[in-house]
GROMACS .gro file of C-alpha atoms in nm:
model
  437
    1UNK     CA    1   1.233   0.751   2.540
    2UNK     CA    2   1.341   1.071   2.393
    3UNK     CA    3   1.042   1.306   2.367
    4UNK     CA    4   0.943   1.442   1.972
    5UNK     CA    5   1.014   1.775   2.073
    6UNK     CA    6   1.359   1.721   2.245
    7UNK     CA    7   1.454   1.518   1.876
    8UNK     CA    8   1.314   1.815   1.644
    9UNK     CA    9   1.460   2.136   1.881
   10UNK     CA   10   1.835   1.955   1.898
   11UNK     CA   11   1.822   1.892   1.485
   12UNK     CA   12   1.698   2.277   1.412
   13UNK     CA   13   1.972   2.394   1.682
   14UNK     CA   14   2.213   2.207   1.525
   15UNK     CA   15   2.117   2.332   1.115
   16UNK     CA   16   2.113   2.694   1.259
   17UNK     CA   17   2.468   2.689   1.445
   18UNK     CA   18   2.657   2.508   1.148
   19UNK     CA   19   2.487   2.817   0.954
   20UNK     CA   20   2.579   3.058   1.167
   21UNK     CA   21   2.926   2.920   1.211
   22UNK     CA   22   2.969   2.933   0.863
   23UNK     CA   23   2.827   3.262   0.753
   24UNK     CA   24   3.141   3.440   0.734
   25UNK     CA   25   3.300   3.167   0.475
   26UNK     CA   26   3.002   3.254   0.274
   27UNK     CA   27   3.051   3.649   0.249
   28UNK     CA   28   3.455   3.605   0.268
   29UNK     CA   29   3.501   3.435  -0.031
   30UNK     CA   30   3.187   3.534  -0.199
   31UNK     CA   31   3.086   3.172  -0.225
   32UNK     CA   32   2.709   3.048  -0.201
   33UNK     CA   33   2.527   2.960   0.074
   34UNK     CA   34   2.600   2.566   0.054
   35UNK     CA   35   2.342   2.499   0.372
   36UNK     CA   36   2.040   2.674   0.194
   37UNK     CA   37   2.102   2.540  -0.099
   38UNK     CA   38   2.104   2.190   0.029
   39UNK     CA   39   1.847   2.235   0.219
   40UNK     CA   40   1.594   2.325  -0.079
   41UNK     CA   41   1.741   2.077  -0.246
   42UNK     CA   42   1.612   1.836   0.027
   43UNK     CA   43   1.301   2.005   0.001
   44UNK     CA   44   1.234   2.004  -0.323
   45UNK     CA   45   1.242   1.589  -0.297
   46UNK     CA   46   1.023   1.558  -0.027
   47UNK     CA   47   0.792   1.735  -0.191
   48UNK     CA   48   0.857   1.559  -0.520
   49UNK     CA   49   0.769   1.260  -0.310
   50UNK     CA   50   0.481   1.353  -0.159
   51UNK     CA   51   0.276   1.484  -0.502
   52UNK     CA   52   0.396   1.154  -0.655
   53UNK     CA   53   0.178   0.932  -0.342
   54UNK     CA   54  -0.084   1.162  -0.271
   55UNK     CA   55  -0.314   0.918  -0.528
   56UNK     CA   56  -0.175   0.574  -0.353
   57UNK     CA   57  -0.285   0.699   0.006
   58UNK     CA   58  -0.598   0.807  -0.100
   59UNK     CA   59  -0.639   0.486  -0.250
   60UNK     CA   60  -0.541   0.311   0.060
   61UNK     CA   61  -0.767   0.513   0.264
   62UNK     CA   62  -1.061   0.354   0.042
   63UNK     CA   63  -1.003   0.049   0.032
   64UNK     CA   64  -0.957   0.068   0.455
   65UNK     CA   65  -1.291   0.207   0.488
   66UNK     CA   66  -1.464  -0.047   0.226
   67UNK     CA   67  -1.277  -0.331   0.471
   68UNK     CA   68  -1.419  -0.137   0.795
   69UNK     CA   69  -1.747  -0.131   0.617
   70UNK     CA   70  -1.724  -0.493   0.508
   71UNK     CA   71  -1.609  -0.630   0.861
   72UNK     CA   72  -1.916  -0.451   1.048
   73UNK     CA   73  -2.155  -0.554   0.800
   74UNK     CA   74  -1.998  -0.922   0.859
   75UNK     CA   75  -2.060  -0.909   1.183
   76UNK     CA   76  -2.411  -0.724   1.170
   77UNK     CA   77  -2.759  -0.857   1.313
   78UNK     CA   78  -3.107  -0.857   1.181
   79UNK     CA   79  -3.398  -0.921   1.394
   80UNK     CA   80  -3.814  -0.800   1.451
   81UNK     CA   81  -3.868  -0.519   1.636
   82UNK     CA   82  -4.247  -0.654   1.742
   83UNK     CA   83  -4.415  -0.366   1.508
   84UNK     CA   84  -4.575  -0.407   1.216
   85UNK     CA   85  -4.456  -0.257   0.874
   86UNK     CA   86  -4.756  -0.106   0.720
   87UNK     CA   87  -4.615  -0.135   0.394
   88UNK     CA   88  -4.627  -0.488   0.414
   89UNK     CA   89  -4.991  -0.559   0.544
   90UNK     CA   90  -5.167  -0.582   0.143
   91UNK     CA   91  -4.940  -0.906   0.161
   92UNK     CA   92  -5.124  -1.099   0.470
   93UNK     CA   93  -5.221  -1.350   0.262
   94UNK     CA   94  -4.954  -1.459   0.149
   95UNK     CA   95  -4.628  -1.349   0.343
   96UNK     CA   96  -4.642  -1.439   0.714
   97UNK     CA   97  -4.320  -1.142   0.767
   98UNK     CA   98  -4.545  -0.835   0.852
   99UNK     CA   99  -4.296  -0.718   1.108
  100UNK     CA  100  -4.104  -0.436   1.052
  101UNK     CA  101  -3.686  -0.550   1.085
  102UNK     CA  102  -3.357  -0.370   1.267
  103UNK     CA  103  -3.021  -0.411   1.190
  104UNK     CA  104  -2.744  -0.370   1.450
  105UNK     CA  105  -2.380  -0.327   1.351
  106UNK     CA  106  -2.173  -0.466   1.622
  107UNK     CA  107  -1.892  -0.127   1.701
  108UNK     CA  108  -1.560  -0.239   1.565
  109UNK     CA  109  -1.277  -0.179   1.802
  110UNK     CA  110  -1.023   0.104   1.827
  111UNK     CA  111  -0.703   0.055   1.663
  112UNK     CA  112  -0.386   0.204   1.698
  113UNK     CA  113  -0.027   0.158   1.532
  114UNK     CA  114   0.337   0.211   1.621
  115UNK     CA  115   0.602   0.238   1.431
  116UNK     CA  116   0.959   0.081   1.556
  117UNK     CA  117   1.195   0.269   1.304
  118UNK     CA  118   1.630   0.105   1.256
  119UNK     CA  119   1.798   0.354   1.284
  120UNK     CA  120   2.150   0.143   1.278
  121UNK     CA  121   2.437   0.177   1.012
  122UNK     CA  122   2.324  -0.093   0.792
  123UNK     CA  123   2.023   0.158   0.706
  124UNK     CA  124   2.229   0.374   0.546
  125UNK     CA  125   2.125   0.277   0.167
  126UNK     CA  126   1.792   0.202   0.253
  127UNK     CA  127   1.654   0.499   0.490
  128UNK     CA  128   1.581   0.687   0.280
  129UNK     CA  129   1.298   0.451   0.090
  130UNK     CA  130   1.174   0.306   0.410
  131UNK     CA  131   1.127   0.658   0.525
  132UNK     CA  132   0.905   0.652   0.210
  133UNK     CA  133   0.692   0.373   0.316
  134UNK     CA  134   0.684   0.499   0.674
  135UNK     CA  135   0.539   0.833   0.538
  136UNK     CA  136   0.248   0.654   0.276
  137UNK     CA  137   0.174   0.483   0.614
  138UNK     CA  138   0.179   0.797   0.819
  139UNK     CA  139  -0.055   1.016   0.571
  140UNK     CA  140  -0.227   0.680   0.595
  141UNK     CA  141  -0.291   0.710   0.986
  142UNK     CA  142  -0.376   1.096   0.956
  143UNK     CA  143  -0.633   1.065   0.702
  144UNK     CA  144  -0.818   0.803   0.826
  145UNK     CA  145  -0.759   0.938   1.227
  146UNK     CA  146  -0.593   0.629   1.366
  147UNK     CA  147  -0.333   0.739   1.656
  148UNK     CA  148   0.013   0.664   1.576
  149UNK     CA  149   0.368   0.675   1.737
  150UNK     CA  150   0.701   0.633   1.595
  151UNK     CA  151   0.989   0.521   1.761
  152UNK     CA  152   1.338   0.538   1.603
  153UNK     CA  153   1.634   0.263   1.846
  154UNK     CA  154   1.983   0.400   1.863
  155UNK     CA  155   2.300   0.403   2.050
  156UNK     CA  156   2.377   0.769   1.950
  157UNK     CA  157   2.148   0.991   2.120
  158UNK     CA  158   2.327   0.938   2.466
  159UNK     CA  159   2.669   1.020   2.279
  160UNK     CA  160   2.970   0.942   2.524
  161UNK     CA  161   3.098   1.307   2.657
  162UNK     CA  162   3.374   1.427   2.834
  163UNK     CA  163   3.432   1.583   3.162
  164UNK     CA  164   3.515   2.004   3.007
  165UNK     CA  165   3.807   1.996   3.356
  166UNK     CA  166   3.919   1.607   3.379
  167UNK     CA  167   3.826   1.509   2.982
  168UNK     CA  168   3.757   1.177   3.121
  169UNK     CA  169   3.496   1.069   3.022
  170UNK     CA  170   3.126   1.106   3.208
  171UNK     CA  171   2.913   0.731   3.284
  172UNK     CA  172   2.595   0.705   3.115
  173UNK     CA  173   2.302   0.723   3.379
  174UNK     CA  174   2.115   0.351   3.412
  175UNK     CA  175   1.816   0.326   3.284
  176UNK     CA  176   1.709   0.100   3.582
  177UNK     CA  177   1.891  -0.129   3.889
  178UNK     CA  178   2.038  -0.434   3.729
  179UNK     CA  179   1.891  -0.713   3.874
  180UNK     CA  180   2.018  -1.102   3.858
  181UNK     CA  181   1.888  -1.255   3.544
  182UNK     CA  182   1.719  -1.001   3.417
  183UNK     CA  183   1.836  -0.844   3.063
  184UNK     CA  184   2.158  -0.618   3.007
  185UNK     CA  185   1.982  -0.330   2.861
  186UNK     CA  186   2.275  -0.100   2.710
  187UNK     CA  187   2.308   0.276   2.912
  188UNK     CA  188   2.346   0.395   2.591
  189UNK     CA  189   2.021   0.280   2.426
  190UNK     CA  190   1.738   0.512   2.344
  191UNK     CA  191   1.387   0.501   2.146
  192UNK     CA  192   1.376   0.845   1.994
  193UNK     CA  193   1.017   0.930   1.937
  194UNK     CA  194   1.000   1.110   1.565
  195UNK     CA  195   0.644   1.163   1.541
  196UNK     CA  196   0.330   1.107   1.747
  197UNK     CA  197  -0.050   1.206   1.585
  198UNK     CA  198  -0.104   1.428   1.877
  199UNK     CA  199   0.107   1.739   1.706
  200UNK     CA  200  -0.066   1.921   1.481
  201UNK     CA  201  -0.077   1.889   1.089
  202UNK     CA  202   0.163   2.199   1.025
  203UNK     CA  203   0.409   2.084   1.288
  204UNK     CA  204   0.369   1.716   1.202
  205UNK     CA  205   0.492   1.823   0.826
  206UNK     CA  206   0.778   2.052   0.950
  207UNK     CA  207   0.929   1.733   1.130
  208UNK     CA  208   0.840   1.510   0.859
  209UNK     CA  209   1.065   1.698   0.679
  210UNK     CA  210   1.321   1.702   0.919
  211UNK     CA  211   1.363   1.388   0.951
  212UNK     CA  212   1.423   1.369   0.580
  213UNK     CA  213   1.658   1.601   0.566
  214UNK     CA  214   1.850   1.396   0.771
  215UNK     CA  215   1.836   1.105   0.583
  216UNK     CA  216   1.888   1.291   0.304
  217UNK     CA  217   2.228   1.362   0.438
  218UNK     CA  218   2.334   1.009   0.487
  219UNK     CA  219   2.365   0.907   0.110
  220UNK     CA  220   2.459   1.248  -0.008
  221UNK     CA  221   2.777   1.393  -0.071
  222UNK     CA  222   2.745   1.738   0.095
  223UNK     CA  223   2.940   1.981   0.298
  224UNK     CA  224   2.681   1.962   0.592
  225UNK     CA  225   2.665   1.675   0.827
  226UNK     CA  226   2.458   1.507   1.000
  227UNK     CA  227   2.358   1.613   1.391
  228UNK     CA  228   2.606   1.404   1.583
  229UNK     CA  229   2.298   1.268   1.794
  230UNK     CA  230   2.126   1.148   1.525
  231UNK     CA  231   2.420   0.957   1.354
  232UNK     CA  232   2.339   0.566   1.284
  233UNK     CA  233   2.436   0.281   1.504
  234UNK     CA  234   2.429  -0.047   1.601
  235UNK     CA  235   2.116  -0.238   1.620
  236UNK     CA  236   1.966  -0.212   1.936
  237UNK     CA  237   1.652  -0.417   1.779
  238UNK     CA  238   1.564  -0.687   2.106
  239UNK     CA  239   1.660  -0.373   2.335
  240UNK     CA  240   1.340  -0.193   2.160
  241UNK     CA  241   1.142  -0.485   2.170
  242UNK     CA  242   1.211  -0.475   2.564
  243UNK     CA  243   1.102  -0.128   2.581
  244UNK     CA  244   0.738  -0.159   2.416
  245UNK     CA  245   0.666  -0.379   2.712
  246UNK     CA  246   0.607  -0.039   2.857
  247UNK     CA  247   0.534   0.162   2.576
  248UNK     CA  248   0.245   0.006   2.449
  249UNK     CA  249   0.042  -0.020   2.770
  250UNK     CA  250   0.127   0.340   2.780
  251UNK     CA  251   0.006   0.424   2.399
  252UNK     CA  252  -0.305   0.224   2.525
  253UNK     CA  253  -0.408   0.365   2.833
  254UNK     CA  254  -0.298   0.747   2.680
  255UNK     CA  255  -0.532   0.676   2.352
  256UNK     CA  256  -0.798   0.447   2.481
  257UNK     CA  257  -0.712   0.190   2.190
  258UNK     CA  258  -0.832  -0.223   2.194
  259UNK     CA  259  -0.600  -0.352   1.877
  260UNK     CA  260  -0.250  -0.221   1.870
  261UNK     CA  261  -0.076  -0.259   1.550
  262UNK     CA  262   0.295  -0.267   1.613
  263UNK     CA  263   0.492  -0.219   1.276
  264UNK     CA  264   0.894  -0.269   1.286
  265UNK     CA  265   1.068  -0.137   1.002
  266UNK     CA  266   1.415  -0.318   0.978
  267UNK     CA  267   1.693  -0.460   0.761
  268UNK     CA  268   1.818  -0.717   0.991
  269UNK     CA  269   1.846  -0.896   1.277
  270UNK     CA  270   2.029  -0.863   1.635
  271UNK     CA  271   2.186  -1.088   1.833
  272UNK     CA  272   2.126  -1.243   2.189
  273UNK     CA  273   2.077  -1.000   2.440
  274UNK     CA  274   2.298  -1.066   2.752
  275UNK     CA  275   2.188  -1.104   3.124
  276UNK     CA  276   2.292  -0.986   3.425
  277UNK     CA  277   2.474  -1.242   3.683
  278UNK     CA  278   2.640  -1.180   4.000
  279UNK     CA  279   3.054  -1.268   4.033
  280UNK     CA  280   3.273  -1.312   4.324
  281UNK     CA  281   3.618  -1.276   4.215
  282UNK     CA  282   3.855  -1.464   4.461
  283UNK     CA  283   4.094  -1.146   4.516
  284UNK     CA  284   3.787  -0.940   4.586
  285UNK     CA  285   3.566  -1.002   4.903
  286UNK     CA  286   3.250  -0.878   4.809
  287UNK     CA  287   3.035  -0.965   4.483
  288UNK     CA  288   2.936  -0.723   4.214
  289UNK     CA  289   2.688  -0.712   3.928
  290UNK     CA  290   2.862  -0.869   3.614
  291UNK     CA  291   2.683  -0.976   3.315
  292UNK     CA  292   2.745  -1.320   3.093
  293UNK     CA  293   2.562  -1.454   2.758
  294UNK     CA  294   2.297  -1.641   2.736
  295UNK     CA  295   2.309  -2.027   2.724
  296UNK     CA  296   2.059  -2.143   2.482
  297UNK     CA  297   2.106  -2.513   2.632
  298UNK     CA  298   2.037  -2.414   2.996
  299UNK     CA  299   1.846  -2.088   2.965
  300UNK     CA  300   1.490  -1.977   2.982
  301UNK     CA  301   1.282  -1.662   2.933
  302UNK     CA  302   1.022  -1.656   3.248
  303UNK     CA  303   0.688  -1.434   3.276
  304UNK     CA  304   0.668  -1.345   3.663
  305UNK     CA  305   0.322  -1.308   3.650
  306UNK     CA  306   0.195  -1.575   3.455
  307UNK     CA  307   0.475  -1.846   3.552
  308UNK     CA  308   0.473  -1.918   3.177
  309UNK     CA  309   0.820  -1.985   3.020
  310UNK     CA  310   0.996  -1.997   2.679
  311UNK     CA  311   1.321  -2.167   2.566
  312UNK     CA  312   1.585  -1.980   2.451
  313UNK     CA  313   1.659  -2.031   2.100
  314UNK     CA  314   2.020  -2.059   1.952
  315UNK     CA  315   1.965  -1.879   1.628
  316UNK     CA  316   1.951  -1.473   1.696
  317UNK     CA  317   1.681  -1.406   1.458
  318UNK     CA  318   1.496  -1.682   1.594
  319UNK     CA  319   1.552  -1.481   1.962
  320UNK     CA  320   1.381  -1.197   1.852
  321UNK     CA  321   1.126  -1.381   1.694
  322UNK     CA  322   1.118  -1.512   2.058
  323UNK     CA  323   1.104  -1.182   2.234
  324UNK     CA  324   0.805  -1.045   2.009
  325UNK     CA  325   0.577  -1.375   2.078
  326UNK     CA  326   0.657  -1.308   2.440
  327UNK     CA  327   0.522  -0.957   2.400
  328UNK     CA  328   0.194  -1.099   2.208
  329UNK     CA  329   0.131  -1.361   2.487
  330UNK     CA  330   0.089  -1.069   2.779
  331UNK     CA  331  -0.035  -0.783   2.585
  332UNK     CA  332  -0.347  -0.924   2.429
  333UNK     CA  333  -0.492  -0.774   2.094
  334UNK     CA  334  -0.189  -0.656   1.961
  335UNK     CA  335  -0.033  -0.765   1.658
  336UNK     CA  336   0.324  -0.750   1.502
  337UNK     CA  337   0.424  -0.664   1.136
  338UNK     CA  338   0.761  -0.722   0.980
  339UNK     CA  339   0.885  -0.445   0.670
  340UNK     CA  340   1.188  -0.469   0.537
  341UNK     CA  341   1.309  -0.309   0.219
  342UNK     CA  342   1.643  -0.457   0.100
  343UNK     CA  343   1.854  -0.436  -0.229
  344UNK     CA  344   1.749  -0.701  -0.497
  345UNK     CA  345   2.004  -0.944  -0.440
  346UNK     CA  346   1.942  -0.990  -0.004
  347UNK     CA  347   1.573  -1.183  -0.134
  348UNK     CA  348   1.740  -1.492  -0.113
  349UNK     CA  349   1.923  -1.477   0.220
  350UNK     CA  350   1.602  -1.346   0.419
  351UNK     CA  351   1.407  -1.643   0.221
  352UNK     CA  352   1.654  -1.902   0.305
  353UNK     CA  353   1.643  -1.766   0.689
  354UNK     CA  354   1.316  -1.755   0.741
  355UNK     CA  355   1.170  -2.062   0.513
  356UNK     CA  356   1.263  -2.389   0.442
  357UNK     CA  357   1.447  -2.386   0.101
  358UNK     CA  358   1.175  -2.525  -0.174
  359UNK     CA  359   0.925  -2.568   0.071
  360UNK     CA  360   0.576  -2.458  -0.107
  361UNK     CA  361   0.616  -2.102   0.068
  362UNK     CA  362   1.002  -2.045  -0.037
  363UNK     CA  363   0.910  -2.071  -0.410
  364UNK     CA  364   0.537  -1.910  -0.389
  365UNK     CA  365   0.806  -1.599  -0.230
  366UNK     CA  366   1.045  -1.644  -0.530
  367UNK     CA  367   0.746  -1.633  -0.752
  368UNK     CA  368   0.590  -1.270  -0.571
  369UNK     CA  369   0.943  -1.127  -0.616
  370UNK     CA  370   1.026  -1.234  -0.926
  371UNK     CA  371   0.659  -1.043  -1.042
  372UNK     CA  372   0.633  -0.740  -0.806
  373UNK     CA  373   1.013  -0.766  -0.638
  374UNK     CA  374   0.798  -0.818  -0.307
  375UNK     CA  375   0.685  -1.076  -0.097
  376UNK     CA  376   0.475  -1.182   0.231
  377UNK     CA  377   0.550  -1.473   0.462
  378UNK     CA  378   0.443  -1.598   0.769
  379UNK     CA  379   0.728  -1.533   1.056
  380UNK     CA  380   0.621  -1.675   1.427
  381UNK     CA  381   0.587  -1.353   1.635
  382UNK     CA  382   0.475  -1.149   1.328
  383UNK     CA  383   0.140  -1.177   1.157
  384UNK     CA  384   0.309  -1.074   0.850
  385UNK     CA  385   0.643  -0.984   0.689
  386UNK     CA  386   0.654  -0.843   0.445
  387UNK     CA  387   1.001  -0.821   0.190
  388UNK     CA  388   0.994  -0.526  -0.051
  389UNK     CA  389   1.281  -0.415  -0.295
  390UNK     CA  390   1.380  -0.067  -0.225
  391UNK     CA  391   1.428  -0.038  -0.648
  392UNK     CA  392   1.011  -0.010  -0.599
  393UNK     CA  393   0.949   0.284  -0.422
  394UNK     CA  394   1.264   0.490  -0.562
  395UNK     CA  395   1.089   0.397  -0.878
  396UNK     CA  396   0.779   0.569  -0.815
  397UNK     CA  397   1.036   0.917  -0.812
  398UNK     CA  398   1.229   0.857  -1.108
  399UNK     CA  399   1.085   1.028  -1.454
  400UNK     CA  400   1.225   0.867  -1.720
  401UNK     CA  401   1.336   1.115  -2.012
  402UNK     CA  402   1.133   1.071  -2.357
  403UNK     CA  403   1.302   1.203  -2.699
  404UNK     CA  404   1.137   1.561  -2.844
  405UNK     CA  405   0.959   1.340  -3.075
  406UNK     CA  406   0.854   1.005  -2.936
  407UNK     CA  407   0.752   0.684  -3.100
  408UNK     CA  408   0.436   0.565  -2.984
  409UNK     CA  409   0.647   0.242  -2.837
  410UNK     CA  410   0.821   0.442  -2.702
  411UNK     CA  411   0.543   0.673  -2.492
  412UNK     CA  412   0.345   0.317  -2.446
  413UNK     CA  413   0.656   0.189  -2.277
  414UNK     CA  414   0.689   0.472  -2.084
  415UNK     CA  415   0.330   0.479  -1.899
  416UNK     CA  416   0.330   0.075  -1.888
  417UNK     CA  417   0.672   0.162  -1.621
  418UNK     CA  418   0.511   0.413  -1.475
  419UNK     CA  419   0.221   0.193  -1.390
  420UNK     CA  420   0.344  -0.104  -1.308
  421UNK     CA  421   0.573   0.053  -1.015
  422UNK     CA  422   0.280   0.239  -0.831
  423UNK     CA  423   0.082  -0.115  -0.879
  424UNK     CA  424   0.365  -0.340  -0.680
  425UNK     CA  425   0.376  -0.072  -0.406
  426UNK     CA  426  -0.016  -0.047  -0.392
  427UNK     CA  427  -0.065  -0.468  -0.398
  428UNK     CA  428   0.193  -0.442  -0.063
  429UNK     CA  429   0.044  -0.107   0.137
  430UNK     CA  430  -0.349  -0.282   0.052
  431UNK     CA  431  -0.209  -0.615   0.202
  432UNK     CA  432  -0.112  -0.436   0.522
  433UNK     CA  433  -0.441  -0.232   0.501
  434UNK     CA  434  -0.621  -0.565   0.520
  435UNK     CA  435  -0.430  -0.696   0.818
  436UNK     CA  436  -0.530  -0.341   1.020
  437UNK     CA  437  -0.882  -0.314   0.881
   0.00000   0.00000   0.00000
């Protein structure tokens, strides 16, 4: 794991010596400062962004406390205390309740959330709205005090470098002693840790925004690039799933939490991980650590501890599907939800992978999406995923441009838009509310 502050020193480094490097082009040929620029032009969205939601979380945080409030009263008690309620005693005659009443409200437990961020090439068009969703979620979390981590999987942080004498090129360090049949974890994989709710709020905002700027950078066609470290990848998805078996019994024990809420925001699957196997090569005479795929006919997942075991799966999105139920089965009270925000026309191919074509939950889905363009299915391993067109949220942004003199179709049309976006977004951040509540 990367710590927050390594992330957000290495990205303001990085802005400040392309700068710096670049200074002299700016006063040479008398050009303008193309980095500042940029950067306010960055700005000037996020902030955009953040005036346009500041109504939708608020809105969310109300409806999470009327849950709260509506789950303890569920759950409350009524009974006699033994002492009479003078109020009550003109009524002897008639009313046999003279005892005064209590009601206890059983404490609702502690919840926490995590936030497993894609940072992979595929991203690319959509980062930049499911950064938006991420953030409604974060001012979410801050508001109403629930701790919160997010974790960002990559290849790119542990970059391959070169030896400044040899220029061969240096190993990656393991991250642990491969073992037989245990998991090929990747040397170069890394969960880079973007924001925690320990920071505080002013420092929490600065690398809100620098996160932003980055993906800002990935759909834009400017002059700056992005910080080679935080370039996208592969998809190191089942390699992150791995990981939280130690991060959330960490996030636990640090924050004292019950529930833990663990929220992956993806576009995709990845495939089978590999394991590790040990070969003896007939020209060699001792064996060394090799690795080999996984045989879904012959192979099995098996808890140590618990002796419990789980079949491999051919399919690869059923094999992370596989790897997240294994996490739910040892780490009791915690929960997994599935976001993805895709272009319009991918609906159909996550539908048709994860529900039986015109089965009664396949065309309820079409229906949701062809209404709000989002949807919520049942996955194994996830107590919800949820499908969301990225068209949505970059909707709630866009202003659309009325004539000097408008009709009043025209201004009706207009605000009926406007509406109707914020609403689809709302009925899909309220659903989630209710499955953390």
């Amino acid at each position: 794991v990367v710590p927050v502050d390594e992330i957000h020193s290495y990205i303001e480094d990085d802005w400040n010596t392309y700068e710096e490097r670049h200074q002299e082009d700016f006063s040479r040929y008398g050009g303008a400062n193309w980095v500042k620029e940029w950067h306010k032009e960055s700005e000037d969205a996020y902030q955009k962004f953040k005036r346009s939601t500041g109504k939708e979380v608020s809105y969310l945080v109300k409806e999470f406390e009327m849950k709260k409030a509506a789950s303890a009263y569920a759950r409350a008690a009524t009974s006699k205390t033994g002492v009479l309620d003078c109020t009550k005693l003109h009524t002897y005659k008639f009313n046999e309740d003279l005892f005064k009443k209590v009601t206890t409200f059983a404490d609702g437990q502690s919840h926490g959330l995590i936030f497993v961020l894609d940072w992979s090439g595929s991203m690319q068009t959509v980062m930049k709205d499911t950064l938006k969703q991420l953030y409604n979620l974060i001012w979410f979390c801050k508001k109403t005090n629930i701790p919160f981590k997010v974790f960002a999987f990559t290849y790119e942080w542990n970059r391959l470098e070169y030896h400044p004498e040899t220029h061969l090129p240096i190993p990656y360090p393991d991250h642990y002693t491969p073992k037989e049949g245990e998991f090929v974890i990747d040397s170069r994989f890394s969960m880079m840790e973007f924001f925690n709710s320990n920071v505080r709020t002013p420092d929490l905002e600065k690398q809100m925004k620098n996160i932003w700027r980055v993906a800002h950078s990935f759909r834009d066609y400017t002059e700056y690039p992005t910080p080679h470290k935080l370039s996208l990848s592969g998809t190191p998805l089942n390699e992150a799933i791995v990981s939280l078996n130690q991060i959330i019994p960490a996030f636990r024990e640090e924050c004292k939490m019950e529930k833990v809420n663990v929220v992956v925001l993806s576009d995709g699957e990845a495939h089978h991980l590999h394991r590790h196997r040990e070969v003896k090569r007939h020209w060699e005479e001792e064996m060394f650590m090799g690795s080999c795929q996984i045989n879904s006919q012959r192979d099995y997942i098996r808890n140590r501890k618990t002796g419990r075991t789980y079949k491999i799966p051919p399919r690869y999105h059923e094999f992370t599907q596989l790897l997240i139920k294994y996490l739910t089965d040892i780490h009791k009270g915690v929960n997994f939800v599935g976001i993805r925000l895709m272009e319009s026309r991918d609906h159909s191919y996550m539908l048709g992978r994860y529900c039986m074509i015109d089965s009664p939950e396949y065309i309820q889905a079409k229906k949701e999406w062809k209404k709000s363009k989002s949807f919520s299915i049942k996955v194994e391993g996830y107590a919800k995923y949820f499908g969301i067109s990225n068209s949505v949220l970059s909707a709630t942004e866009t202003t659309a441009v009325l004539t000097e003199a408008p009709t009043k179709a025209q201004i009706k049309s207009y605000f009926n838009r406007s509406l109707k976006d914020k609403r689809l977004n709302k009925k899909v951040l309220s659903e989630f509310v209710e499955l953390i509540a």
